[in-house]
Coordinates of C-alpha atoms and ligand atoms in Angstrom, one line a residue:
M1 CA 22.3 11.2 11.1
C2 CA 25.2 13.6 10.3
G3 CA 24.6 17.3 9.8
I4 CA 26.5 19.6 7.4
V5 CA 26.5 23.4 7.5
G6 CA 28.6 25.7 5.2
Y7 CA 28.8 29.5 5.0
V8 CA 30.5 31.9 2.7
G9 CA 29.7 35.7 2.9
N10 CA 30.3 39.0 4.6
K11 CA 29.6 38.0 8.2
K12 CA 31.6 36.1 10.8
A13 CA 31.2 32.5 9.9
L14 CA 31.8 31.0 13.4
P15 CA 28.5 31.9 15.1
I16 CA 26.5 31.1 11.9
L17 CA 28.0 27.6 11.6
I18 CA 27.7 26.8 15.3
S19 CA 24.0 27.9 15.5
G20 CA 23.4 26.0 12.3
L21 CA 24.8 22.8 13.8
K22 CA 22.6 23.3 16.8
R23 CA 19.6 23.4 14.6
L24 CA 20.7 20.0 13.2
E25 CA 21.3 18.4 16.6
Y26 CA 18.0 16.6 16.4
R27 CA 19.4 14.5 13.6
G28 CA 21.5 12.6 16.1
Y29 CA 25.3 12.7 16.4
D30 CA 28.2 11.8 18.6
S31 CA 31.0 14.2 17.5
A32 CA 31.3 17.6 15.9
G33 CA 33.9 19.8 14.0
I34 CA 34.5 23.0 12.1
A35 CA 36.9 24.3 9.5
L36 CA 37.3 28.0 8.9
L37 CA 39.2 29.8 6.3
S38 CA 41.4 32.6 7.7
K39 CA 44.1 34.7 5.9
N40 CA 46.6 32.2 7.5
G41 CA 44.9 29.3 5.9
L42 CA 42.5 26.6 7.1
M43 CA 41.9 26.3 10.9
V44 CA 40.1 23.1 12.1
A45 CA 38.6 22.2 15.5
K46 CA 36.9 18.9 16.3
S47 CA 35.7 17.1 19.4
A48 CA 33.8 14.0 20.4
G49 CA 30.5 14.5 22.1
K50 CA 28.1 17.4 21.9
I51 CA 28.5 20.8 20.1
A52 CA 29.0 22.5 23.4
R53 CA 32.3 20.7 23.8
L54 CA 33.4 21.8 20.4
E55 CA 32.4 25.4 21.2
S56 CA 34.5 25.4 24.4
S57 CA 37.5 24.2 22.4
I58 CA 37.4 27.2 20.1
S59 CA 39.0 30.6 20.9
P60 CA 36.9 33.3 19.1
E61 CA 40.0 35.4 18.7
D62 CA 41.5 32.6 16.5
F63 CA 38.4 31.9 14.5
G64 CA 36.4 35.1 15.1
N65 CA 37.2 37.0 11.9
C66 CA 36.7 34.2 9.3
S67 CA 33.8 34.7 6.9
Q68 CA 33.9 31.2 5.3
G69 CA 33.8 27.7 6.7
I70 CA 32.1 24.4 7.0
A71 CA 30.9 22.5 10.0
H72 CA 29.7 19.0 10.8
T73 CA 27.9 16.8 13.3
R74 CA 28.8 13.1 12.9
W75 CA 26.8 10.0 13.6
A76 CA 29.5 7.3 13.5
T77 CA 29.3 4.7 10.8
H78 CA 33.0 3.9 10.2
G79 CA 35.4 4.4 13.0
E80 CA 34.3 5.1 16.6
P81 CA 32.9 8.5 17.7
N82 CA 36.1 10.2 18.8
Q83 CA 37.9 13.5 18.1
I84 CA 40.3 12.1 15.4
N85 CA 37.5 10.5 13.5
A86 CA 35.3 13.6 13.7
H87 CA 34.9 15.8 10.6
P88 CA 36.1 17.9 8.9
H89 CA 39.0 15.8 7.5
T90 CA 41.9 17.5 5.8
D91 CA 44.4 16.4 3.2
N92 CA 48.1 15.9 4.2
S93 CA 48.9 19.5 3.3
G94 CA 46.1 20.9 5.4
E95 CA 45.0 23.0 2.4
I96 CA 41.7 21.1 1.7
A97 CA 39.0 20.3 4.3
L98 CA 35.9 18.1 3.7
V99 CA 32.8 17.1 5.6
H100 CA 30.7 14.1 4.6
N101 CA 27.3 12.4 5.3
G102 CA 26.9 8.9 3.9
I103 CA 29.0 5.8 3.3
I104 CA 31.8 5.3 0.8
E105 CA 31.4 1.6 -0.1
N106 CA 34.7 1.2 -1.9
Y107 CA 36.8 3.1 0.6
R108 CA 39.1 0.2 1.4
A109 CA 40.3 -0.1 -2.3
L110 CA 40.7 3.7 -2.5
R111 CA 42.6 3.6 0.8
E112 CA 45.1 1.1 -0.7
F113 CA 45.3 3.2 -3.9
L114 CA 46.2 6.3 -1.9
I115 CA 48.7 4.6 0.5
Q116 CA 50.5 3.2 -2.5
R117 CA 50.9 6.7 -3.7
G118 CA 52.4 8.0 -0.5
Y119 CA 49.3 9.4 1.2
D120 CA 49.4 9.4 5.0
I121 CA 46.0 8.1 6.2
K122 CA 45.4 9.0 9.8
T123 CA 41.9 7.8 10.7
D124 CA 39.5 4.8 10.4
T125 CA 37.0 6.8 8.5
D126 CA 35.8 6.4 4.9
T127 CA 35.5 10.2 4.7
E128 CA 39.3 10.8 5.1
I129 CA 39.8 8.8 2.0
L130 CA 37.6 11.2 0.1
V131 CA 39.6 14.3 1.0
H132 CA 42.9 12.7 -0.1
L133 CA 41.2 11.7 -3.3
V134 CA 40.2 15.3 -3.9
R135 CA 43.8 16.2 -3.4
F136 CA 45.0 13.4 -5.7
N137 CA 42.8 14.9 -8.4
Y138 CA 43.6 18.5 -7.7
D139 CA 45.0 20.4 -10.6
G140 CA 44.2 24.0 -9.9
D141 CA 40.4 23.7 -10.0
L142 CA 38.7 22.6 -6.7
T143 CA 35.3 21.8 -8.4
E144 CA 37.0 19.6 -11.0
A145 CA 39.1 17.9 -8.4
V146 CA 35.9 17.1 -6.4
R147 CA 34.1 15.9 -9.6
A148 CA 37.0 13.6 -10.5
A149 CA 37.2 12.2 -7.0
L150 CA 33.5 11.5 -6.8
N151 CA 33.6 9.7 -10.2
Q152 CA 35.9 7.2 -8.4
V153 CA 33.6 6.7 -5.5
D154 CA 30.8 4.1 -5.0
G155 CA 28.4 4.8 -2.2
T156 CA 26.4 7.7 -0.8
Y157 CA 27.5 11.1 0.1
G158 CA 26.6 14.6 0.9
I159 CA 29.8 16.7 1.1
A160 CA 31.0 20.2 1.5
V161 CA 34.7 21.1 0.6
V162 CA 36.7 24.3 1.3
S163 CA 40.4 25.0 0.5
S164 CA 42.9 27.7 1.4
L165 CA 43.8 27.5 -2.3
H166 CA 40.3 28.8 -3.2
P167 CA 39.2 31.3 -0.6
G168 CA 35.6 32.4 -1.1
T169 CA 34.5 29.1 -2.6
I170 CA 32.6 26.1 -1.2
V171 CA 32.1 23.0 -3.3
A172 CA 29.1 20.8 -2.4
S173 CA 27.7 17.6 -3.9
R174 CA 25.2 14.9 -3.0
M175 CA 24.4 11.3 -3.8
G176 CA 21.8 9.8 -1.5
S177 CA 22.4 12.2 1.3
P178 CA 20.4 15.5 1.3
L179 CA 22.0 18.9 0.7
V180 CA 20.3 22.3 0.2
I181 CA 21.8 25.6 -0.8
G182 CA 20.5 28.7 1.1
L183 CA 20.6 32.0 -1.0
G184 CA 21.3 35.2 0.9
N185 CA 22.4 38.7 0.1
D186 CA 26.1 38.6 -0.5
E187 CA 26.2 35.4 1.4
N188 CA 25.2 31.8 0.7
L189 CA 24.9 28.7 2.8
V190 CA 24.8 25.0 2.3
A191 CA 23.3 22.5 4.8
S192 CA 21.8 19.1 5.3
D193 CA 18.3 20.6 5.7
V194 CA 16.7 24.0 5.8
S195 CA 16.4 24.3 9.6
A196 CA 20.2 25.2 9.7
M197 CA 19.7 28.3 7.5
L198 CA 16.2 29.6 8.2
E199 CA 17.6 32.4 10.3
H200 CA 19.4 33.7 7.3
T201 CA 17.2 33.0 4.3
N202 CA 14.1 31.1 3.2
K203 CA 15.2 30.9 -0.5
V204 CA 16.7 27.6 -1.2
V205 CA 17.9 25.2 -3.9
Y206 CA 17.6 21.5 -3.3
L207 CA 20.5 19.6 -4.8
E208 CA 19.6 16.4 -6.7
D209 CA 21.7 13.2 -6.6
G210 CA 24.7 13.4 -8.8
E211 CA 24.9 17.2 -8.8
I212 CA 27.9 19.4 -7.8
A213 CA 27.5 23.0 -6.7
T214 CA 30.2 25.7 -6.7
I215 CA 29.1 28.3 -4.1
T216 CA 30.5 31.8 -3.5
A217 CA 29.1 34.7 -1.5
E218 CA 27.7 36.3 -4.6
D219 CA 26.7 33.3 -6.8
Y220 CA 26.3 29.6 -7.2
N221 CA 26.4 27.2 -10.1
V222 CA 25.3 23.6 -10.4
T223 CA 26.4 20.9 -12.8
T224 CA 25.9 17.2 -13.0
I225 CA 28.8 14.9 -12.1
Q226 CA 29.2 14.5 -15.9
N227 CA 29.6 18.3 -16.0
V228 CA 26.3 19.2 -17.6
K229 CA 25.1 22.6 -16.5
I230 CA 21.9 22.6 -14.4
S231 CA 19.5 25.5 -13.7
P232 CA 17.8 24.3 -10.5
K233 CA 14.6 25.9 -9.2
V234 CA 14.8 28.3 -6.4
E235 CA 12.1 27.4 -3.8
E236 CA 10.7 29.3 -0.9
V237 CA 10.6 27.6 2.5
T238 CA 7.3 28.3 4.3
W239 CA 8.3 26.8 7.6
S240 CA 9.0 29.6 10.1
L241 CA 11.7 29.4 12.7
D242 CA 9.2 29.2 15.6
Q243 CA 7.8 26.0 14.1
I244 CA 11.3 24.7 14.8
E245 CA 11.6 26.1 18.2
K246 CA 9.9 24.4 21.2
A247 CA 7.2 27.0 21.5
G248 CA 7.3 26.9 25.3
Y249 CA 7.1 23.1 25.6
E250 CA 9.7 21.3 27.6
H251 CA 10.6 19.0 24.7
F252 CA 10.0 19.0 21.0
M253 CA 8.2 15.6 21.3
I254 CA 5.4 16.9 23.6
K255 CA 5.1 20.0 21.4
E256 CA 4.6 17.8 18.4
I257 CA 2.1 15.6 20.2
H258 CA 0.1 18.7 20.9
E259 CA 0.5 19.9 17.3
Q260 CA -1.5 16.9 16.0
P261 CA -4.9 18.6 15.8
T262 CA -3.3 21.3 13.6
T263 CA -1.1 18.9 11.6
L264 CA -4.1 16.6 11.0
R265 CA -6.1 19.5 9.7
N266 CA -3.1 20.3 7.4
A267 CA -3.1 16.8 6.1
I268 CA -6.8 17.1 5.1
R269 CA -6.8 20.7 3.9
G270 CA -7.9 21.0 0.3
R271 CA -8.1 17.3 -0.1
I272 CA -11.8 16.6 0.4
N273 CA -14.5 17.0 -2.2
F274 CA -17.4 16.5 0.2
E275 CA -20.1 16.8 -2.4
E276 CA -18.7 13.8 -4.3
G277 CA -17.6 12.0 -1.1
I278 CA -14.1 11.8 -2.8
P279 CA -10.7 12.8 -1.4
R280 CA -8.5 14.8 -3.8
L281 CA -4.9 13.5 -4.0
D282 CA -3.8 15.2 -7.2
G283 CA -0.1 14.7 -6.2
L284 CA -0.4 11.0 -7.0
N285 CA -0.4 12.0 -10.7
L286 CA -2.8 9.1 -11.3
Q287 CA -6.1 9.5 -13.3
Y288 CA -9.2 7.8 -11.9
D289 CA -8.9 5.0 -14.5
E290 CA -5.3 4.4 -13.4
L291 CA -6.4 4.3 -9.8
R292 CA -9.0 1.7 -10.7
Q293 CA -6.3 -0.4 -12.3
I294 CA -4.4 -0.8 -9.1
K295 CA -4.7 -4.5 -8.2
R296 CA -1.8 -4.8 -5.9
L297 CA -0.3 -2.2 -3.7
I298 CA 3.0 -2.6 -1.9
L299 CA 3.5 -0.4 1.2
T300 CA 7.1 -0.1 2.2
A301 CA 8.7 1.8 5.1
C302 CA 10.7 1.5 8.3
G303 CA 9.9 1.9 12.0
T304 CA 6.9 4.0 12.9
S305 CA 6.2 4.6 9.2
W306 CA 5.9 0.8 8.8
H307 CA 3.3 0.8 11.6
A308 CA 1.4 3.4 9.6
A309 CA 1.7 1.2 6.6
L310 CA 0.1 -1.7 8.5
I311 CA -2.8 0.5 9.5
G312 CA -3.1 1.5 5.8
E313 CA -3.3 -2.2 4.9
Y314 CA -6.3 -2.8 7.1
F315 CA -8.0 0.4 5.9
I316 CA -7.4 0.0 2.2
E317 CA -8.2 -3.7 1.9
E318 CA -11.5 -3.3 3.8
M319 CA -12.5 0.0 2.1
A320 CA -11.3 -0.6 -1.4
R321 CA -10.9 -4.3 -1.6
V322 CA -7.4 -3.8 -3.1
S323 CA -4.7 -6.3 -2.2
V324 CA -2.1 -4.7 0.0
E325 CA 1.1 -6.1 1.2
V326 CA 3.3 -4.3 3.8
E327 CA 7.0 -4.7 3.6
Y328 CA 9.9 -3.7 5.8
A329 CA 12.0 -1.7 3.3
S330 CA 15.2 -3.3 4.5
E331 CA 13.8 -6.8 3.8
F332 CA 11.9 -6.0 0.6
R333 CA 15.0 -4.9 -1.4
Y334 CA 17.0 -8.0 -0.7
R335 CA 14.5 -10.8 -1.0
S336 CA 14.0 -10.8 -4.8
P337 CA 10.3 -9.6 -4.5
I338 CA 7.9 -10.2 -7.3
I339 CA 7.5 -6.8 -9.0
D340 CA 6.3 -5.9 -12.4
E341 CA 4.9 -3.0 -14.3
D342 CA 1.5 -3.7 -12.8
S343 CA 2.8 -3.2 -9.3
F344 CA 2.3 0.0 -7.4
L345 CA 4.8 0.6 -4.6
L346 CA 4.0 3.3 -2.0
A347 CA 7.0 4.4 0.2
I348 CA 6.1 6.0 3.5
S349 CA 8.7 8.2 5.2
Q350 CA 8.7 11.2 7.4
S351 CA 12.2 12.3 6.5
G352 CA 12.1 11.1 2.9
E353 CA 15.8 10.2 3.4
T354 CA 15.6 6.7 5.0
A355 CA 18.2 4.8 3.0
D356 CA 16.4 1.4 3.2
T357 CA 13.1 2.9 2.0
L358 CA 14.7 4.9 -0.8
A359 CA 16.6 1.8 -1.9
A360 CA 13.4 -0.3 -1.9
M361 CA 11.7 2.3 -4.0
R362 CA 14.5 2.3 -6.5
E363 CA 14.5 -1.5 -6.6
A364 CA 10.8 -1.5 -7.4
R365 CA 11.3 1.2 -10.1
Q366 CA 13.9 -0.9 -11.8
H367 CA 11.4 -3.7 -12.2
G368 CA 8.8 -1.4 -13.8
A369 CA 6.6 -0.6 -10.8
T370 CA 4.9 2.8 -10.4
T371 CA 6.5 4.3 -7.3
L372 CA 4.6 6.7 -5.0
G373 CA 5.6 8.4 -1.8
I374 CA 3.8 9.6 1.4
V375 CA 6.4 12.0 2.8
N376 CA 6.7 14.9 5.2
Q377 CA 10.0 16.5 4.2
V378 CA 9.4 18.6 1.0
G379 CA 12.1 18.1 -1.6
S380 CA 13.5 15.0 0.1
S381 CA 15.1 12.2 -1.9
I382 CA 12.1 9.9 -1.6
A383 CA 9.7 12.7 -2.6
R384 CA 11.8 13.4 -5.7
A385 CA 12.3 9.8 -6.6
S386 CA 8.5 9.2 -6.7
D387 CA 6.3 9.1 -9.8
G388 CA 3.7 10.8 -7.6
G389 CA 2.9 11.2 -4.0
V390 CA 1.3 13.0 -1.1
Y391 CA 3.0 15.4 1.3
I392 CA 1.6 15.0 4.8
H393 CA 2.3 18.7 5.7
A394 CA 3.1 17.9 9.4
G395 CA 5.9 20.5 9.5
P396 CA 9.4 19.8 10.8
E397 CA 9.3 16.9 13.2
I398 CA 12.3 17.5 15.5
G399 CA 11.8 14.9 18.2
V400 CA 13.5 11.6 17.2
A401 CA 10.4 9.7 18.2
S402 CA 7.8 10.2 15.5
T403 CA 4.4 11.3 16.7
K404 CA 2.6 13.9 14.5
A405 CA 4.1 12.5 11.3
F406 CA 2.7 9.1 12.2
T407 CA -0.9 10.3 12.6
S408 CA -0.6 12.4 9.5
Q409 CA 0.7 9.4 7.6
V410 CA -2.3 7.4 8.8
M411 CA -4.6 10.3 7.9
V412 CA -3.3 10.4 4.3
L413 CA -3.5 6.6 4.0
S414 CA -7.2 6.9 5.1
L415 CA -7.8 9.4 2.4
L416 CA -6.1 7.1 -0.1
G417 CA -8.1 4.1 1.0
T418 CA -11.3 6.1 0.7
L419 CA -10.3 7.4 -2.8
L420 CA -9.5 3.9 -4.0
G421 CA -12.8 2.7 -2.5
R422 CA -14.8 5.4 -4.3
M423 CA -13.1 4.5 -7.5
R424 CA -14.6 1.0 -7.1
H425 CA -17.7 0.2 -5.1
L426 CA -18.1 2.9 -2.4
S427 CA -21.2 5.1 -2.9
V428 CA -21.1 8.9 -2.6
Q429 CA -22.9 8.5 0.7
Q430 CA -20.4 6.0 2.0
G431 CA -17.6 8.2 1.0
Q432 CA -19.3 11.2 2.7
E433 CA -19.8 9.2 5.9
V434 CA -16.1 8.3 6.1
L435 CA -15.0 11.9 5.3
Q436 CA -17.4 13.3 7.8
S437 CA -15.8 11.2 10.5
L438 CA -12.4 12.0 9.3
Q439 CA -13.0 15.7 9.5
L440 CA -14.0 15.4 13.2
I441 CA -10.7 13.6 14.1
P442 CA -8.6 16.8 14.8
D443 CA -11.2 18.1 17.4
Q444 CA -11.4 14.6 18.9
V445 CA -7.6 14.5 19.3
E446 CA -7.8 18.0 20.9
K447 CA -10.2 16.5 23.5
I448 CA -7.8 13.5 24.2
L449 CA -4.9 15.9 24.8
T450 CA -6.9 17.4 27.7
L451 CA -6.4 14.0 29.4
E452 CA -2.6 14.6 29.8
D453 CA -2.7 15.0 33.6
Q454 CA -4.6 11.8 34.1
I455 CA -2.1 10.0 31.8
K456 CA 0.8 11.6 33.7
K457 CA -0.6 10.1 37.0
I458 CA -0.7 6.7 35.4
A459 CA 2.9 7.2 34.1
A460 CA 4.0 8.0 37.7
E461 CA 2.7 4.6 38.8
Y462 CA 4.5 2.6 36.2
Y463 CA 7.6 4.5 35.1
K464 CA 9.9 2.2 37.1
S465 CA 8.7 -0.9 35.3
N466 CA 11.2 -2.9 33.3
N467 CA 8.8 -4.4 30.8
F468 CA 5.5 -3.5 29.1
L469 CA 3.1 -5.4 26.9
Y470 CA 0.8 -3.7 24.5
L471 CA -2.2 -5.5 23.0
G472 CA -4.6 -4.6 20.3
R473 CA -6.8 -6.4 17.7
G474 CA -7.6 -5.7 14.1
I475 CA -6.7 -2.2 12.9
N476 CA -5.5 -1.4 16.5
F477 CA -3.0 -4.2 16.5
P478 CA -0.5 -1.9 14.7
V479 CA -1.3 0.8 17.3
A480 CA -0.1 -1.7 20.0
L481 CA 3.1 -2.1 18.0
E482 CA 3.5 1.7 17.7
G483 CA 2.7 2.3 21.4
A484 CA 5.4 -0.2 22.3
L485 CA 7.9 1.4 20.0
K486 CA 7.2 4.9 21.4
L487 CA 7.9 3.6 24.9
K488 CA 11.0 1.6 24.2
E489 CA 12.8 4.2 22.1
I490 CA 12.5 7.1 24.5
S491 CA 12.4 5.4 28.0
Y492 CA 14.6 2.4 27.2
I493 CA 12.0 0.1 28.9
H494 CA 11.6 -3.2 27.0
A495 CA 8.1 -3.1 25.5
E496 CA 6.4 -5.4 23.0
G497 CA 3.3 -5.0 20.9
Y498 CA 1.2 -8.1 20.1
P499 CA -2.1 -9.0 18.6
A500 CA -4.3 -9.5 21.7
A501 CA -5.2 -13.1 20.7
E502 CA -1.5 -14.0 20.3
M503 CA -0.9 -13.4 24.0
K504 CA -2.1 -17.0 24.8
H505 CA 0.5 -18.4 22.4
G506 CA 3.5 -17.4 24.6
P507 CA 3.6 -13.9 26.0
I508 CA 1.1 -14.8 28.7
A509 CA 4.0 -16.6 30.4
L510 CA 5.4 -13.1 31.1
I511 CA 2.3 -11.8 32.9
D512 CA 2.6 -11.0 36.6
E513 CA 2.2 -8.0 38.9
N514 CA 5.4 -6.5 37.5
M515 CA 4.3 -6.5 33.8
P516 CA 1.9 -3.7 33.0
V517 CA -0.3 -4.5 30.0
V518 CA -1.7 -1.7 27.9
V519 CA -4.8 -2.9 26.0
I520 CA -6.7 -1.1 23.3
A521 CA -10.3 -2.2 24.0
L522 CA -12.7 -0.2 21.8
K523 CA -16.4 -1.0 21.1
D524 CA -15.9 -2.9 17.9
P525 CA -16.7 -6.5 16.7
V526 CA -13.9 -8.0 18.7
Y527 CA -14.6 -6.1 21.9
D528 CA -15.8 -9.2 23.8
K529 CA -12.7 -11.1 22.8
V530 CA -10.5 -8.3 24.0
M531 CA -12.3 -8.3 27.3
S532 CA -11.5 -12.1 27.6
N533 CA -7.8 -11.2 27.0
I534 CA -8.0 -8.6 29.8
A535 CA -9.6 -11.2 32.1
E536 CA -6.7 -13.6 31.3
V537 CA -4.2 -10.9 32.3
R538 CA -6.0 -10.0 35.5
A539 CA -6.2 -13.7 36.5
R540 CA -2.4 -13.7 36.6
N541 CA -2.2 -10.5 38.7
G542 CA -1.3 -8.5 35.6
R543 CA -2.1 -4.8 35.8
V544 CA -4.1 -3.4 32.9
I545 CA -4.2 0.1 31.4
A546 CA -7.1 0.2 28.9
I547 CA -7.8 2.6 26.1
A548 CA -11.6 2.5 25.8
N549 CA -14.5 4.4 24.3
E550 CA -16.3 7.1 26.3
G551 CA -19.3 5.7 28.0
D552 CA -18.0 2.2 28.4
T553 CA -18.5 1.9 32.1
E554 CA -18.3 -2.0 32.0
I555 CA -14.6 -2.0 31.4
A556 CA -13.8 0.3 34.3
E557 CA -14.6 -2.6 36.7
R558 CA -12.3 -4.9 34.8
V559 CA -9.0 -3.0 34.7
N560 CA -6.7 -0.9 36.8
H561 CA -6.9 2.3 34.7
V562 CA -9.1 3.5 31.8
I563 CA -8.2 6.3 29.4
Y564 CA -11.4 7.2 27.5
I565 CA -11.3 8.3 23.9
P566 CA -14.2 9.5 21.7
E567 CA -15.9 7.1 19.3
T568 CA -15.3 7.3 15.5
F569 CA -15.6 5.2 12.4
R570 CA -13.9 1.9 13.3
L571 CA -11.2 2.2 10.6
L572 CA -10.2 5.6 11.9
T573 CA -9.8 4.7 15.5
P574 CA -5.9 4.4 15.3
L575 CA -5.8 8.2 14.8
L576 CA -7.3 8.5 18.3
S577 CA -6.1 5.4 20.2
I578 CA -2.4 6.2 19.6
V579 CA -2.5 9.6 21.2
P580 CA -2.8 8.4 24.9
L581 CA 0.1 6.0 24.2
Q582 CA 2.3 8.8 22.9
I583 CA 1.6 10.8 26.0
L584 CA 2.1 7.9 28.3
A585 CA 5.5 7.0 26.7
Y586 CA 6.6 10.7 26.9
H587 CA 5.8 11.1 30.6
I588 CA 7.3 7.8 31.6
A589 CA 10.5 8.8 29.7
V590 CA 10.6 12.2 31.4
M591 CA 10.2 10.6 34.8
R592 CA 13.1 8.3 34.0
G593 CA 15.3 11.3 33.2
C594 CA 15.8 10.2 29.6
N595 CA 16.8 12.5 26.8
V596 CA 13.4 12.4 25.2
D597 CA 14.1 14.4 22.0
Q598 CA 17.4 12.7 21.3
P599 CA 17.3 9.2 22.7
R600 CA 20.6 7.3 23.0
N601 CA 21.8 5.5 19.9
L602 CA 18.9 6.9 17.8
A603 CA 18.9 9.2 14.8
K604 CA 16.0 11.1 13.4
S605 CA 16.7 10.0 9.9
V606 CA 18.6 6.8 9.2
T607 CA 20.3 7.7 5.9
V608 CA 22.6 4.6 6.1
E609 CA 21.7 1.0 5.6
Ligands
AGP701 C1 10.1 6.5 14.9 O1 9.7 6.9 16.2 C2 11.6 6.2 14.8 N1 12.3 7.3 15.1 C3 12.0 5.5 13.6 O2 11.4 4.2 13.7 C4 11.5 6.0 12.2 O3 10.1 5.9 12.1 C5 12.1 5.3 11.1 O4 13.5 5.4 11.2 C6 11.6 5.7 9.7 O5 11.9 7.0 9.5 P1 11.2 7.8 8.2 O6 9.7 7.8 8.5 O7 11.8 9.1 8.2 O8 11.5 7.0 7.0

């Protein structure tokens, strides 16, 4: 998704803006641009492609002494990713520049409105319409011109605006696309997320939807779009910069895979009352009797988070006997779902900004449902739109392919399922048994990570394959889906996840010596059936990579490769079985020379529908 950085202060803005954009690269983009305010007015530079190309087009002597500006990385939604469509966009006088994340739904009507009034529209973008609208409403006050323009707009936006008519001022506003203000000493910043400003300050103010900020080097003030003054809370960011750096790993993704023992401990920390065998999830803002009243739980998410939701369904239904349905957020919001005030909707999202998930949550709320969130990004839109929720505390996840966030989402869902179970029929001892197993998971993941070299050797044998099939049963069926998604999104190999039993209903036609099959075959009630599925694959010259439990020597004679993982409580096995699949996908992608952290066409947070 697009990234915004703005700076106003007493330092040279150019290096601050460029390094800020680089910290946002992980969000995914295809063009970049910058506007700086000099004594001669606004100077704009834009280019298609990566930030390095933008940098090479800028002469520091032209831009070097400016101390105010805005910059942008664009992930194309309207208009192809080229230099002219890149942001910032300027009005016809060149006195106002604007950068924008989001989609202006009514931009065509506004475009006609402006053309009829003599405005010269140069690009295919919805964003350009916005800057002309600001100009149309300008009557000496930049903030009021932005307010008036936004009142004419339908859609989502995160914007930053500067003007040579108002040196020393940045106007910023958001509706559905995140913006945060960074508070420095005689300097202030605004950006899409805190990673762009952590070098300068850890004191931040998260803008809410429908708020407008007027920012100068010394001060800032926030009003609603209806011009009601707001006094937002100043928060302190605890994430350090090195959490954002690669810490010596080749890619963010492998760093984040190896962070999982730590991030899983963070997901549990302070959330287990072992004496009572009860997890503590106070952030849900639900009393025990309210938890008991939950009869129907809707889990909604996208992508990897949707796979976590599927695992949550198996866990919660079995442990708490609460009816759970899992919904793709993009489908849920448009299919007239049955929701009422007895419904509980739980949105799961790493970024907390996924447009489809946020919209599904709002749809449920409009029908009276209680809306909860399991989110990583503190202060994100989904977090703030929830009646209650649980932060997974996985820290910034920079790699586009989600790994540590997924296991922490599953961990929190396991805590939730245990809590709901204890509110119903689970005894103290049963609760303690689950929590005891759960507390061992981080160390067990640590042990699996030591298998990386073995997994890398397997990757070397299969990285040239064009297709993969992933099979699992029960609570490990969603792990097969997630393993397949990991592989396809970073290596561009076509991979499908299937319930193992489903293979005979079609996919078995694909099996031959060129179709590697990854099978999660753990010692559980359906182990024998999975072994039959493996035999069916081998009978057709299929090659099998099995994820199996330590000590299972039988399987070693039946497959081509075995990756052994420790045993745990059956409903917690996804927390372990996914780890080898993450590592396998990573090394295959590296061997194929893919851009592992920023795969083609993908964005870290899909803030458009
Ligand atoms: C995960 O590897 C993908 N990058 C993608 O499917 C992601 O899970 C999905 O876009 C949902 O994102 P969210 O968790 O931030 O809502």
